[in-house]
């Protein structure tokens, strides 16, 4: 029975043209990770649900894809629970495993399990897909890649400086002009402390994080709704509307946060990271953004976010410093700092700006036409020499009409077609056609290798 | 609550050292695929169960990992069925999606869905994990990578010749000595025809496929058990005990199969592929093996299997020609030929023979020690220059004890350590230590770049 095939919603196939573009991004990121001494790991797609559950909040638990146990999955499950139809309670009884939701929790689990084999500080990168049972929409997928780099086991701010250099190098190589925004959780804590509402740090940051979108007046209104006094709001206002150079902002900020030890520590950390980055030089803009919050409950120090300057799109990279990555798995005291490149958004930015190099198509450099067995045999012999010289080459496998054969080279973006016909077979020469210019030249095999190398 | 973490049985973490080795294999295979004009695709990990079910036999259906539907997964499921506890019947009601079991069925689905965007013959490769709920055992995992290359939409035997060249190139690059065994389904059909039992082709091939393991007499006994007459077994015996060169075997085979048109067609195909391969030259041994069967119900022409000559292990690559790849998805008449590299077994072979190059560790080439902020700042400046010259470099992020810092370089296999201490800071020189020889030299930054490039 013939089926009309489809794929699950929110998932994607990648065609050769798309793969070539994606590989260009991943290869660029991977090269830079290696250049900075980060080492790759991989973890299984499936994790035990006990590893994943409770790590992403109640909403996150619902978004985990769960794997039905094999075989007799109802055995031992309370019949009353089955009859009750209580799916959230029943699911963990039917499923022991789930698909990973991000790379951070599996990484934490990895660090704990392999801690005796790892050398700390441990600098790892990981490029793998993750799965979320989110409602699919434009730009949001149920399967997508994450590209994470983290340093664990070191409190040094040199790590932040290195990660910022790494971000700068990746986007310079990709040709994307970026602004790297920095903040520090301690500055946010300092603000909350300053207005006498340290326990309201989440309320405050959720509100001020929206200033770019909704404007100052609406932020003030929201702060008021969230229970802040007029006086508190007045004290916050100059902080969230800092202006001038980064140096000017830092010096204003240290005055405004003078009464908060935590706040001043945050300012000092920001200053060290920003000055270190400036000394080394960056092609990206670096911007102190006191309103930047990103996953606040997770980060404990530096917060990093990267925006593309020439395309309106959300952040294309983010990260920060966290304490106690592995505490939940029984290994306290492991802190770290990391970043995550958003491959899908970077892909969109490169597409929008048409920034791909010309030669990433991934097809062969030259296709030999096929005029029959003798010509094909000669072609294969020459192709073997080309490949030995590192030139990707192929032959049209069938003796089809010339139009069809040339059509394939066109469709795949193969830049050259080599022709061995009767006369070439006789004299040992090859006719090489440049598919862009249409120019044709007869040449020896040695000349062919030079022309294509 | 701290949990002692673990991973699902049959799955694996890959540490940096393991990843470096695996990447060496995958990168080698990928480079050769590109050299031969194959283009990469990727498909989602999750497929609709309707795509997967019924494609791998009854046993295969049981080995599919199924994804529990999100939310209220019991809604609309017949309460009687739930109460019945009939898990095999219930599972497809609770799950719409499953994890891919191989790359072939998703590829067939891909070809059908994208047929209007593809240029045929379509030469694709795909390197992705697959999942099987098999009982884990040594060398058998529940998640493992497949590396497949296929040409679809061409009947030409040039494709077989090219695939054999590709296999030869991959194993030459990896340094593994191999025997490439060839057979043809039509020869097997010819044998069955010859003894007047065309419908017994599976019985015959299952039996003769075991000749290397159980020997001729046991094969004969099994053929007899499977209902073949003594006369039939007598006719089969000289075929499955062919000896001599491939040419001699081919000529004996065409005499022995002279009465079977199908069989002779198979011999002619084998001859064309073997002669074409011989003309181009192979570093692997090529061997006609009439007993080779491999997934018989799938292949319709050429059958290929590769064995390592220096390690006792199952086949490390296999493949063949198939008709009607996409018929089950409503697109008849698409034939193809493909091969699949067994990455895990290749990994075991390389480990056994210790064939990895020295420089694949994946750690930085040089680590700078850290004696404090001023030395670190100077180091970062030099590191930036090294990286601009393509040299992977890192700094120990903390001002830790020298023994600890050097220990990290040792543990990671970083071949050089650069030292900027007080005196180097003063004179602008760097001390470079070769971690293998223990030799130390002071040099300028320019000399350092030359020494590490």
PDB file of C-alpha atoms in Angstrom, chain B residues 112-253:
ATOM      1  CA  UNK B 112       9.685  10.841  -2.656  1.00  0.00           C
ATOM      2  CA  UNK B 113       8.935  14.092  -0.800  1.00  0.00           C
ATOM      3  CA  UNK B 114      11.635  16.078  -2.599  1.00  0.00           C
ATOM      4  CA  UNK B 115      11.563  14.362  -5.970  1.00  0.00           C
ATOM      5  CA  UNK B 116      10.668  17.558  -7.820  1.00  0.00           C
ATOM      6  CA  UNK B 117      13.656  19.411  -6.364  1.00  0.00           C
ATOM      7  CA  UNK B 118      16.232  16.673  -6.903  1.00  0.00           C
ATOM      8  CA  UNK B 119      18.363  16.078  -9.956  1.00  0.00           C
ATOM      9  CA  UNK B 120      18.578  12.383 -10.856  1.00  0.00           C
ATOM     10  CA  UNK B 121      20.785  10.391 -10.709  1.00  0.00           C
ATOM     11  CA  UNK B 122      20.862  11.628  -7.112  1.00  0.00           C
ATOM     12  CA  UNK B 123      24.062  10.857  -5.227  1.00  0.00           C
ATOM     13  CA  UNK B 124      23.536  11.435  -1.553  1.00  0.00           C
ATOM     14  CA  UNK B 125      25.389  10.644   1.612  1.00  0.00           C
ATOM     15  CA  UNK B 126      24.086  10.767   5.145  1.00  0.00           C
ATOM     16  CA  UNK B 127      25.928  10.381   8.455  1.00  0.00           C
ATOM     17  CA  UNK B 128      23.508  10.311  11.369  1.00  0.00           C
ATOM     18  CA  UNK B 129      22.679   8.183  14.388  1.00  0.00           C
ATOM     19  CA  UNK B 130      19.974   5.515  14.330  1.00  0.00           C
ATOM     20  CA  UNK B 131      18.203   3.869  17.251  1.00  0.00           C
ATOM     21  CA  UNK B 132      17.184   0.267  17.871  1.00  0.00           C
ATOM     22  CA  UNK B 133      15.638  -1.200  21.011  1.00  0.00           C
ATOM     23  CA  UNK B 134      17.869  -4.245  20.650  1.00  0.00           C
ATOM     24  CA  UNK B 135      19.258  -6.139  23.609  1.00  0.00           C
ATOM     25  CA  UNK B 136      22.582  -4.356  24.211  1.00  0.00           C
ATOM     26  CA  UNK B 137      25.717  -6.498  24.074  1.00  0.00           C
ATOM     27  CA  UNK B 138      29.382  -6.105  23.262  1.00  0.00           C
ATOM     28  CA  UNK B 139      29.621  -4.094  20.056  1.00  0.00           C
ATOM     29  CA  UNK B 140      25.843  -3.697  19.755  1.00  0.00           C
ATOM     30  CA  UNK B 141      24.369  -0.375  20.822  1.00  0.00           C
ATOM     31  CA  UNK B 142      20.917   1.151  20.973  1.00  0.00           C
ATOM     32  CA  UNK B 143      22.224   4.354  19.424  1.00  0.00           C
ATOM     33  CA  UNK B 144      24.875   4.211  16.728  1.00  0.00           C
ATOM     34  CA  UNK B 145      25.905   6.110  13.627  1.00  0.00           C
ATOM     35  CA  UNK B 146      25.398   4.955  10.081  1.00  0.00           C
ATOM     36  CA  UNK B 147      27.373   6.403   7.156  1.00  0.00           C
ATOM     37  CA  UNK B 148      25.493   5.717   3.957  1.00  0.00           C
ATOM     38  CA  UNK B 149      26.151   6.682   0.350  1.00  0.00           C
ATOM     39  CA  UNK B 150      23.658   5.837  -2.395  1.00  0.00           C
ATOM     40  CA  UNK B 151      23.093   6.623  -6.054  1.00  0.00           C
ATOM     41  CA  UNK B 152      19.429   6.487  -7.035  1.00  0.00           C
ATOM     42  CA  UNK B 153      17.882   6.803 -10.454  1.00  0.00           C
ATOM     43  CA  UNK B 154      20.602   5.051 -12.463  1.00  0.00           C
ATOM     44  CA  UNK B 155      20.954   1.409 -13.520  1.00  0.00           C
ATOM     45  CA  UNK B 156      24.523   1.816 -14.754  1.00  0.00           C
ATOM     46  CA  UNK B 157      27.143  -0.522 -13.311  1.00  0.00           C
ATOM     47  CA  UNK B 158      29.538   2.435 -13.375  1.00  0.00           C
ATOM     48  CA  UNK B 159      27.931   3.280 -10.047  1.00  0.00           C
ATOM     49  CA  UNK B 160      29.089  -0.031  -8.588  1.00  0.00           C
ATOM     50  CA  UNK B 161      32.592   0.585  -9.940  1.00  0.00           C
ATOM     51  CA  UNK B 162      32.614   4.065  -8.396  1.00  0.00           C
ATOM     52  CA  UNK B 163      31.354   2.810  -5.025  1.00  0.00           C
ATOM     53  CA  UNK B 164      34.080   0.158  -4.959  1.00  0.00           C
ATOM     54  CA  UNK B 165      36.674   2.834  -5.765  1.00  0.00           C
ATOM     55  CA  UNK B 166      35.221   4.882  -2.921  1.00  0.00           C
ATOM     56  CA  UNK B 167      35.452   1.989  -0.448  1.00  0.00           C
ATOM     57  CA  UNK B 168      39.032   1.402  -1.567  1.00  0.00           C
ATOM     58  CA  UNK B 169      39.942   5.061  -1.071  1.00  0.00           C
ATOM     59  CA  UNK B 170      38.381   5.273   2.409  1.00  0.00           C
ATOM     60  CA  UNK B 171      40.226   2.222   3.715  1.00  0.00           C
ATOM     61  CA  UNK B 172      43.488   3.211   2.028  1.00  0.00           C
ATOM     62  CA  UNK B 173      43.273   6.561   3.832  1.00  0.00           C
ATOM     63  CA  UNK B 174      42.490   4.846   7.123  1.00  0.00           C
ATOM     64  CA  UNK B 175      45.332   2.359   6.580  1.00  0.00           C
ATOM     65  CA  UNK B 176      43.072  -0.705   6.914  1.00  0.00           C
ATOM     66  CA  UNK B 177      43.865  -3.634   4.583  1.00  0.00           C
ATOM     67  CA  UNK B 178      40.582  -5.004   3.279  1.00  0.00           C
ATOM     68  CA  UNK B 179      39.007  -7.645   1.109  1.00  0.00           C
ATOM     69  CA  UNK B 180      36.013  -6.478  -0.885  1.00  0.00           C
ATOM     70  CA  UNK B 181      33.707  -9.403  -1.546  1.00  0.00           C
ATOM     71  CA  UNK B 182      31.272  -9.258  -4.419  1.00  0.00           C
ATOM     72  CA  UNK B 183      28.273 -11.303  -5.429  1.00  0.00           C
ATOM     73  CA  UNK B 184      25.082 -10.747  -7.389  1.00  0.00           C
ATOM     74  CA  UNK B 185      21.554 -11.633  -6.432  1.00  0.00           C
ATOM     75  CA  UNK B 186      20.968 -12.883  -9.983  1.00  0.00           C
ATOM     76  CA  UNK B 187      23.682 -15.495  -9.488  1.00  0.00           C
ATOM     77  CA  UNK B 188      21.889 -16.679  -6.358  1.00  0.00           C
ATOM     78  CA  UNK B 189      18.612 -16.743  -8.265  1.00  0.00           C
ATOM     79  CA  UNK B 190      20.400 -18.668 -11.025  1.00  0.00           C
ATOM     80  CA  UNK B 191      21.547 -21.312  -8.550  1.00  0.00           C
ATOM     81  CA  UNK B 192      18.002 -21.793  -7.265  1.00  0.00           C
ATOM     82  CA  UNK B 193      16.709 -21.942 -10.835  1.00  0.00           C
ATOM     83  CA  UNK B 194      19.393 -24.410 -11.859  1.00  0.00           C
ATOM     84  CA  UNK B 195      18.329 -26.938  -9.226  1.00  0.00           C
ATOM     85  CA  UNK B 196      14.685 -26.473 -10.162  1.00  0.00           C
ATOM     86  CA  UNK B 197      13.787 -24.785  -6.864  1.00  0.00           C
ATOM     87  CA  UNK B 198      13.494 -21.054  -7.720  1.00  0.00           C
ATOM     88  CA  UNK B 199      11.165 -20.501  -4.755  1.00  0.00           C
ATOM     89  CA  UNK B 200      13.799 -21.921  -2.404  1.00  0.00           C
ATOM     90  CA  UNK B 201      16.288 -19.096  -3.083  1.00  0.00           C
ATOM     91  CA  UNK B 202      16.116 -17.884   0.523  1.00  0.00           C
ATOM     92  CA  UNK B 203      16.603 -21.368   1.970  1.00  0.00           C
ATOM     93  CA  UNK B 204      19.557 -21.981  -0.307  1.00  0.00           C
ATOM     94  CA  UNK B 205      21.280 -18.677   0.334  1.00  0.00           C
ATOM     95  CA  UNK B 206      20.726 -18.747   4.093  1.00  0.00           C
ATOM     96  CA  UNK B 207      22.447 -22.136   4.115  1.00  0.00           C
ATOM     97  CA  UNK B 208      25.348 -21.425   1.764  1.00  0.00           C
ATOM     98  CA  UNK B 209      26.032 -18.055   3.417  1.00  0.00           C
ATOM     99  CA  UNK B 210      27.260 -20.069   6.446  1.00  0.00           C
ATOM    100  CA  UNK B 211      29.936 -22.035   4.596  1.00  0.00           C
ATOM    101  CA  UNK B 212      32.842 -20.048   6.100  1.00  0.00           C
ATOM    102  CA  UNK B 213      31.521 -20.653   9.603  1.00  0.00           C
ATOM    103  CA  UNK B 214      30.213 -24.227   9.496  1.00  0.00           C
ATOM    104  CA  UNK B 215      31.979 -25.816   6.530  1.00  0.00           C
ATOM    105  CA  UNK B 216      30.740 -27.567   3.394  1.00  0.00           C
ATOM    106  CA  UNK B 217      29.420 -30.747   4.985  1.00  0.00           C
ATOM    107  CA  UNK B 218      27.206 -28.870   7.410  1.00  0.00           C
ATOM    108  CA  UNK B 219      25.943 -26.642   4.611  1.00  0.00           C
ATOM    109  CA  UNK B 220      24.988 -29.745   2.650  1.00  0.00           C
ATOM    110  CA  UNK B 221      23.196 -31.142   5.691  1.00  0.00           C
ATOM    111  CA  UNK B 222      21.306 -27.889   6.114  1.00  0.00           C
ATOM    112  CA  UNK B 223      20.340 -27.810   2.430  1.00  0.00           C
ATOM    113  CA  UNK B 224      18.990 -31.296   2.830  1.00  0.00           C
ATOM    114  CA  UNK B 225      17.037 -30.311   5.944  1.00  0.00           C
ATOM    115  CA  UNK B 226      15.614 -27.411   3.996  1.00  0.00           C
ATOM    116  CA  UNK B 227      14.169 -29.866   1.514  1.00  0.00           C
ATOM    117  CA  UNK B 228      16.720 -29.961  -1.308  1.00  0.00           C
ATOM    118  CA  UNK B 229      17.255 -33.259  -3.076  1.00  0.00           C
ATOM    119  CA  UNK B 230      20.620 -35.008  -3.140  1.00  0.00           C
ATOM    120  CA  UNK B 231      20.841 -34.251  -6.838  1.00  0.00           C
ATOM    121  CA  UNK B 232      20.219 -30.546  -6.252  1.00  0.00           C
ATOM    122  CA  UNK B 233      22.898 -30.469  -3.567  1.00  0.00           C
ATOM    123  CA  UNK B 234      25.307 -32.158  -5.954  1.00  0.00           C
ATOM    124  CA  UNK B 235      24.683 -29.446  -8.520  1.00  0.00           C
ATOM    125  CA  UNK B 236      25.173 -26.684  -5.977  1.00  0.00           C
ATOM    126  CA  UNK B 237      28.387 -28.076  -4.509  1.00  0.00           C
ATOM    127  CA  UNK B 238      30.798 -27.098  -7.328  1.00  0.00           C
ATOM    128  CA  UNK B 239      29.296 -23.604  -7.435  1.00  0.00           C
ATOM    129  CA  UNK B 240      29.817 -22.862  -3.768  1.00  0.00           C
ATOM    130  CA  UNK B 241      33.313 -24.325  -3.779  1.00  0.00           C
ATOM    131  CA  UNK B 242      34.682 -22.383  -6.732  1.00  0.00           C
ATOM    132  CA  UNK B 243      38.380 -21.721  -6.483  1.00  0.00           C
ATOM    133  CA  UNK B 244      41.152 -19.966  -8.355  1.00  0.00           C
ATOM    134  CA  UNK B 245      41.427 -16.345  -9.476  1.00  0.00           C
ATOM    135  CA  UNK B 246      38.343 -14.220  -9.921  1.00  0.00           C
ATOM    136  CA  UNK B 247      38.672 -14.696 -13.694  1.00  0.00           C
ATOM    137  CA  UNK B 248      38.770 -18.464 -13.273  1.00  0.00           C
ATOM    138  CA  UNK B 249      35.802 -18.385 -10.916  1.00  0.00           C
ATOM    139  CA  UNK B 250      33.812 -16.242 -13.329  1.00  0.00           C
ATOM    140  CA  UNK B 251      34.476 -18.560 -16.217  1.00  0.00           C
ATOM    141  CA  UNK B 252      33.623 -21.692 -14.199  1.00  0.00           C
ATOM    142  CA  UNK B 253      30.488 -19.970 -12.969  1.00  0.00           C
TER     143      UNK B 253
END
